[in-house]
């Protein structure tokens, strides 16, 4: 086993340890040592205790993006981040980083968190839950982050270990919604694309608050939705939510000349056409640019109102016991999956 | 659209259940004093951050009103610079672009009726009429104008009877004493209904202040001991290391008792001491707070010196810097008798708290900035250990820290490892930063958003303000008649020694700053 320790910037202070052919016990011992070393210079430091974040699996292709995202979480730090990667060598290698804030003034407490990059062979990856169990901080929520669309979960045990799965359907094509529709039936899925639509859900609800507009709802005949470039998935997710909450049964998505439409049936048998069109470049927020409900006796427009939350805001949201942005997700993604089934 | 009939049953809004933070209805926010300090430092950045967080409706306009000779473009430039400087999230061009065209400016004098006619005309214009379903007037101006503005708005149809509905937001101080507070409430109430008036004590918008109620009412282990049987006394402290800066104009006529005790500290005390509300809504919570305030003992004038100590800082050293005495600060009269420090013993005469005093303490130029609530529990009735072995045992103490290190701690006593029965206090600590992700919104963001939604839970009701003044009133009168001024304490010290005597019974002492 080889070990090195280097001190990084003053803020945050970063201490690193690298080990090859290690065990979980070695890693735990080094994490303890790194924390003691960080607080050794008379500073008051405390370990953040927010969550365990398992990033799985992290390929070369997106390694940098994941690294940047984790750096961006900064002070919103998970207590323990465990990043899994596959390698050809039949052993477990670990790269540990302990990051500590410098206390801003005497009497203040600086926060520390740690990040553990675990590189392992395929068979270990397939049993990674047993490897992670001793490294997970007890009594904290555990979140599984699948940063790459279409990622297969290498060990089904991870789904039992985690209480939440964090994904971003907006990072892939809309077909990802089908897979998430299935996953969301088994475990709480926090789709960052859904989080970015929070404004649109609140704006839709606000638009139908006035009594005279609510009266229109049973007789809506069309919904016109403009989505951002490459944002059809977001458009479908929002359309799925509207259909599910309004009690409409959506049919299959039809695409023609770059336009997409879905025919849905209202409870009273009436038809609703959901039209999805791409917005001009640089329009939109959270994947959507504008929405309009058309009825026999009037129209309701829902316009763009604000920027969307950052990744770290959404991480924070995802950790709420009843995260607001997961509300309504299952019916939305289920309806969107239905639209994608039999797409023409 | 069809008209409603009496028998019509409207469908429920099917989209509302999935929304945690509802959007306010389309709103026009009118800021009086729009180019002033408060608007620049707090309000405009708060609006921007609400917009950035997607918490404002698409139709949201701001009309700034001020005396400065400026137009829309200058006001927008002022808002841009203020947000860039003071927003906790910086300034993002995309968000700014959605806000910028919604900003307008009207120049005028606050006591000129023509200003209000212009405003009413502007609000009545087609584009505002079509979009806005409420108007909110924020008075970021001197309290001397509150009554004038409220009555002038009502005179042009923007008061209690307005359609679309209106709200009035005003900042502390709500009066200078009980009489002026009553007069102000009467004046504002003649133009607006109490349900339309949102009085801001920005302290109530702080996350950690709101957490006091969560700590108390959501943790089963605390409630059984949260009373006179188990609590020996409570200390509530708001200490600042800074002086008065450039606020001499206001501060010298107010002093610490009006600036902090009458509002922030009495509000904190009421949150600590109130009975559990049946529901967490504005009416119920404020009813409970008012009940508590009514049970606070009013002192006779002769009793005041026994229960209240005032001080004024002299020169001294803070953080390695020499700082001047209060009377040597800019624009402070040489013979000023203004209190910059107040310590007050408050007795709550009800079943829960009778005999358990609350000590309130605030001051400027104290050693460090700290706001905290310390609940000191009674000592154990009997120690089974030989006192010679363990010495004095410190009673348990729970500290709710509001700033700067937000959190809570509980002091316990534990055995020191070793052959002998030595004990010493240990701390169980919870720090916000170690357990929660995410930035907390600024108090003004939370309060403005609540006001736009019509939620008055975190705002002070007229009767609350009046009860706060009734507690303070005898102190103000006694000090007015007192030939002695405040005691002097050195800047950077713990405050005047007289304050120590206030606690000097049963071994009580102030927590060290």
mmCIF file of C-alpha atoms in Angstrom, chain B residues 234-409:
data_model
loop_
_atom_site.group_PDB
_atom_site.id
_atom_site.type_symbol
_atom_site.label_atom_id
_atom_site.label_comp_id
_atom_site.label_asym_id
_atom_site.label_seq_id
_atom_site.Cartn_x
_atom_site.Cartn_y
_atom_site.Cartn_z
ATOM 1 C CA UNK B 234 -33.478 32.272 30.560
ATOM 2 C CA UNK B 235 -30.951 34.681 29.058
ATOM 3 C CA UNK B 236 -31.607 36.241 25.676
ATOM 4 C CA UNK B 237 -28.683 38.190 24.292
ATOM 5 C CA UNK B 238 -28.129 40.253 21.192
ATOM 6 C CA UNK B 239 -24.591 41.612 21.350
ATOM 7 C CA UNK B 240 -22.861 43.578 18.626
ATOM 8 C CA UNK B 241 -19.215 44.476 18.371
ATOM 9 C CA UNK B 242 -19.915 47.405 16.055
ATOM 10 C CA UNK B 243 -20.811 50.938 17.103
ATOM 11 C CA UNK B 244 -23.591 53.031 15.646
ATOM 12 C CA UNK B 245 -21.815 53.849 12.391
ATOM 13 C CA UNK B 246 -23.691 56.623 10.626
ATOM 14 C CA UNK B 247 -27.008 55.964 12.308
ATOM 15 C CA UNK B 248 -26.620 58.645 14.961
ATOM 16 C CA UNK B 249 -29.626 60.555 13.642
ATOM 17 C CA UNK B 250 -31.946 57.665 14.377
ATOM 18 C CA UNK B 251 -30.062 55.874 17.118
ATOM 19 C CA UNK B 252 -29.519 58.798 19.462
ATOM 20 C CA UNK B 253 -33.257 59.346 19.772
ATOM 21 C CA UNK B 254 -34.040 55.628 20.017
ATOM 22 C CA UNK B 255 -31.314 53.919 22.021
ATOM 23 C CA UNK B 256 -30.881 50.203 22.506
ATOM 24 C CA UNK B 257 -34.185 49.785 24.294
ATOM 25 C CA UNK B 258 -36.232 50.992 21.330
ATOM 26 C CA UNK B 259 -33.867 49.653 18.672
ATOM 27 C CA UNK B 260 -33.570 46.090 19.975
ATOM 28 C CA UNK B 261 -35.355 45.293 23.259
ATOM 29 C CA UNK B 262 -38.820 46.591 22.340
ATOM 30 C CA UNK B 263 -38.984 44.527 19.166
ATOM 31 C CA UNK B 264 -36.323 41.863 18.455
ATOM 32 C CA UNK B 265 -35.660 40.634 21.987
ATOM 33 C CA UNK B 266 -39.232 40.770 23.201
ATOM 34 C CA UNK B 267 -40.239 38.908 20.045
ATOM 35 C CA UNK B 268 -37.586 36.252 20.741
ATOM 36 C CA UNK B 269 -38.790 36.006 24.319
ATOM 37 C CA UNK B 270 -42.375 35.533 23.213
ATOM 38 C CA UNK B 271 -41.330 32.706 20.875
ATOM 39 C CA UNK B 272 -39.457 31.014 23.716
ATOM 40 C CA UNK B 273 -42.193 31.480 26.293
ATOM 41 C CA UNK B 274 -45.504 31.326 24.403
ATOM 42 C CA UNK B 275 -47.873 28.377 24.691
ATOM 43 C CA UNK B 276 -47.993 25.900 21.829
ATOM 44 C CA UNK B 277 -50.304 27.171 19.091
ATOM 45 C CA UNK B 278 -53.055 24.841 17.987
ATOM 46 C CA UNK B 279 -52.217 25.556 14.363
ATOM 47 C CA UNK B 280 -49.252 27.163 12.688
ATOM 48 C CA UNK B 281 -51.141 30.042 11.149
ATOM 49 C CA UNK B 282 -50.895 33.780 11.492
ATOM 50 C CA UNK B 283 -53.915 34.357 13.711
ATOM 51 C CA UNK B 284 -53.247 31.502 16.120
ATOM 52 C CA UNK B 285 -49.550 32.171 16.576
ATOM 53 C CA UNK B 286 -50.026 35.883 17.056
ATOM 54 C CA UNK B 287 -52.861 35.260 19.536
ATOM 55 C CA UNK B 288 -50.487 33.117 21.609
ATOM 56 C CA UNK B 289 -47.740 35.714 21.456
ATOM 57 C CA UNK B 290 -50.099 38.462 22.567
ATOM 58 C CA UNK B 291 -51.314 36.300 25.480
ATOM 59 C CA UNK B 292 -47.724 35.880 26.570
ATOM 60 C CA UNK B 293 -46.929 39.578 26.230
ATOM 61 C CA UNK B 294 -49.983 40.422 28.341
ATOM 62 C CA UNK B 295 -48.674 38.208 31.107
ATOM 63 C CA UNK B 296 -45.382 40.082 31.325
ATOM 64 C CA UNK B 297 -45.246 42.096 34.532
ATOM 65 C CA UNK B 298 -45.376 45.876 34.139
ATOM 66 C CA UNK B 299 -43.017 47.531 36.554
ATOM 67 C CA UNK B 300 -43.858 50.510 38.720
ATOM 68 C CA UNK B 301 -41.580 53.466 38.010
ATOM 69 C CA UNK B 302 -39.816 52.994 41.330
ATOM 70 C CA UNK B 303 -39.066 49.353 40.498
ATOM 71 C CA UNK B 304 -37.313 50.109 37.225
ATOM 72 C CA UNK B 305 -33.775 50.584 38.631
ATOM 73 C CA UNK B 306 -34.084 47.190 40.304
ATOM 74 C CA UNK B 307 -35.005 45.423 37.060
ATOM 75 C CA UNK B 308 -33.361 47.381 34.272
ATOM 76 C CA UNK B 309 -29.776 48.551 33.744
ATOM 77 C CA UNK B 310 -28.719 50.881 30.979
ATOM 78 C CA UNK B 311 -25.246 51.675 29.780
ATOM 79 C CA UNK B 312 -23.413 53.715 27.206
ATOM 80 C CA UNK B 313 -20.101 52.677 25.720
ATOM 81 C CA UNK B 314 -16.970 54.600 26.396
ATOM 82 C CA UNK B 315 -13.818 54.292 24.364
ATOM 83 C CA UNK B 316 -11.917 51.029 24.306
ATOM 84 C CA UNK B 317 -10.445 48.296 22.166
ATOM 85 C CA UNK B 318 -12.253 45.828 19.942
ATOM 86 C CA UNK B 319 -10.544 43.318 17.709
ATOM 87 C CA UNK B 320 -7.202 45.013 18.282
ATOM 88 C CA UNK B 321 -8.548 48.410 17.173
ATOM 89 C CA UNK B 322 -9.071 51.412 19.386
ATOM 90 C CA UNK B 323 -12.623 52.696 19.089
ATOM 91 C CA UNK B 324 -14.165 55.957 20.262
ATOM 92 C CA UNK B 325 -16.735 56.475 22.975
ATOM 93 C CA UNK B 326 -20.378 56.808 21.932
ATOM 94 C CA UNK B 327 -20.395 60.534 22.583
ATOM 95 C CA UNK B 328 -17.397 60.898 20.271
ATOM 96 C CA UNK B 329 -19.153 59.185 17.370
ATOM 97 C CA UNK B 330 -20.109 61.293 14.364
ATOM 98 C CA UNK B 331 -23.224 63.463 14.930
ATOM 99 C CA UNK B 332 -23.749 62.326 18.535
ATOM 100 C CA UNK B 333 -24.208 65.221 20.996
ATOM 101 C CA UNK B 334 -21.511 65.465 23.679
ATOM 102 C CA UNK B 335 -24.080 65.288 26.456
ATOM 103 C CA UNK B 336 -26.069 62.401 24.988
ATOM 104 C CA UNK B 337 -27.690 60.106 27.569
ATOM 105 C CA UNK B 338 -28.713 57.517 25.029
ATOM 106 C CA UNK B 339 -28.483 53.885 26.087
ATOM 107 C CA UNK B 340 -26.277 51.682 23.918
ATOM 108 C CA UNK B 341 -26.624 48.775 26.336
ATOM 109 C CA UNK B 342 -29.674 47.495 28.176
ATOM 110 C CA UNK B 343 -30.062 44.553 30.515
ATOM 111 C CA UNK B 344 -33.549 43.833 31.741
ATOM 112 C CA UNK B 345 -35.097 41.262 34.004
ATOM 113 C CA UNK B 346 -38.548 40.293 32.750
ATOM 114 C CA UNK B 347 -41.046 38.424 34.915
ATOM 115 C CA UNK B 348 -43.747 36.430 33.189
ATOM 116 C CA UNK B 349 -46.690 36.047 35.515
ATOM 117 C CA UNK B 350 -48.395 32.932 34.243
ATOM 118 C CA UNK B 351 -48.572 29.286 35.318
ATOM 119 C CA UNK B 352 -45.785 28.156 33.067
ATOM 120 C CA UNK B 353 -43.200 30.768 33.974
ATOM 121 C CA UNK B 354 -44.029 32.393 37.338
ATOM 122 C CA UNK B 355 -40.768 32.708 39.271
ATOM 123 C CA UNK B 356 -38.512 31.979 36.305
ATOM 124 C CA UNK B 357 -37.019 35.271 35.135
ATOM 125 C CA UNK B 358 -36.096 36.099 31.557
ATOM 126 C CA UNK B 359 -33.002 38.264 31.279
ATOM 127 C CA UNK B 360 -32.793 40.312 28.102
ATOM 128 C CA UNK B 361 -29.490 41.902 27.187
ATOM 129 C CA UNK B 362 -28.381 43.878 24.172
ATOM 130 C CA UNK B 363 -25.572 46.249 23.470
ATOM 131 C CA UNK B 364 -23.165 47.771 21.051
ATOM 132 C CA UNK B 365 -19.386 47.657 21.217
ATOM 133 C CA UNK B 366 -19.430 44.421 23.162
ATOM 134 C CA UNK B 367 -16.610 41.908 22.620
ATOM 135 C CA UNK B 368 -18.300 39.932 19.846
ATOM 136 C CA UNK B 369 -21.396 39.657 17.724
ATOM 137 C CA UNK B 370 -23.722 37.022 19.063
ATOM 138 C CA UNK B 371 -27.462 36.468 19.315
ATOM 139 C CA UNK B 372 -28.536 33.548 21.444
ATOM 140 C CA UNK B 373 -31.152 32.181 23.769
ATOM 141 C CA UNK B 374 -29.751 30.332 26.772
ATOM 142 C CA UNK B 375 -32.151 28.241 28.815
ATOM 143 C CA UNK B 376 -30.581 27.404 32.155
ATOM 144 C CA UNK B 377 -32.116 24.385 33.879
ATOM 145 C CA UNK B 378 -32.389 23.902 37.615
ATOM 146 C CA UNK B 379 -29.673 21.848 39.290
ATOM 147 C CA UNK B 380 -30.336 18.253 40.237
ATOM 148 C CA UNK B 381 -32.087 18.049 43.629
ATOM 149 C CA UNK B 382 -29.515 15.697 45.114
ATOM 150 C CA UNK B 383 -26.012 14.653 44.072
ATOM 151 C CA UNK B 384 -25.140 11.117 45.116
ATOM 152 C CA UNK B 385 -21.418 11.827 44.729
ATOM 153 C CA UNK B 386 -19.214 13.240 47.450
ATOM 154 C CA UNK B 387 -19.038 16.961 46.775
ATOM 155 C CA UNK B 388 -15.418 16.995 47.847
ATOM 156 C CA UNK B 389 -14.639 14.722 44.914
ATOM 157 C CA UNK B 390 -16.579 16.462 42.193
ATOM 158 C CA UNK B 391 -16.793 20.104 43.299
ATOM 159 C CA UNK B 392 -19.522 22.356 41.884
ATOM 160 C CA UNK B 393 -21.622 20.772 39.170
ATOM 161 C CA UNK B 394 -22.837 23.143 36.488
ATOM 162 C CA UNK B 395 -26.555 22.756 35.759
ATOM 163 C CA UNK B 396 -27.650 21.777 32.267
ATOM 164 C CA UNK B 397 -28.039 24.586 29.785
ATOM 165 C CA UNK B 398 -29.559 24.639 26.336
ATOM 166 C CA UNK B 399 -28.384 27.373 23.996
ATOM 167 C CA UNK B 400 -30.208 28.220 20.792
ATOM 168 C CA UNK B 401 -27.769 30.180 18.722
ATOM 169 C CA UNK B 402 -29.310 32.621 16.240
ATOM 170 C CA UNK B 403 -26.064 34.105 14.957
ATOM 171 C CA UNK B 404 -23.318 33.812 13.941
ATOM 172 C CA UNK B 405 -22.950 30.006 14.324
ATOM 173 C CA UNK B 406 -26.581 29.001 13.981
ATOM 174 C CA UNK B 407 -27.498 25.893 15.875
ATOM 175 C CA UNK B 408 -28.173 24.520 19.311
ATOM 176 C CA UNK B 409 -26.118 23.053 22.086
#
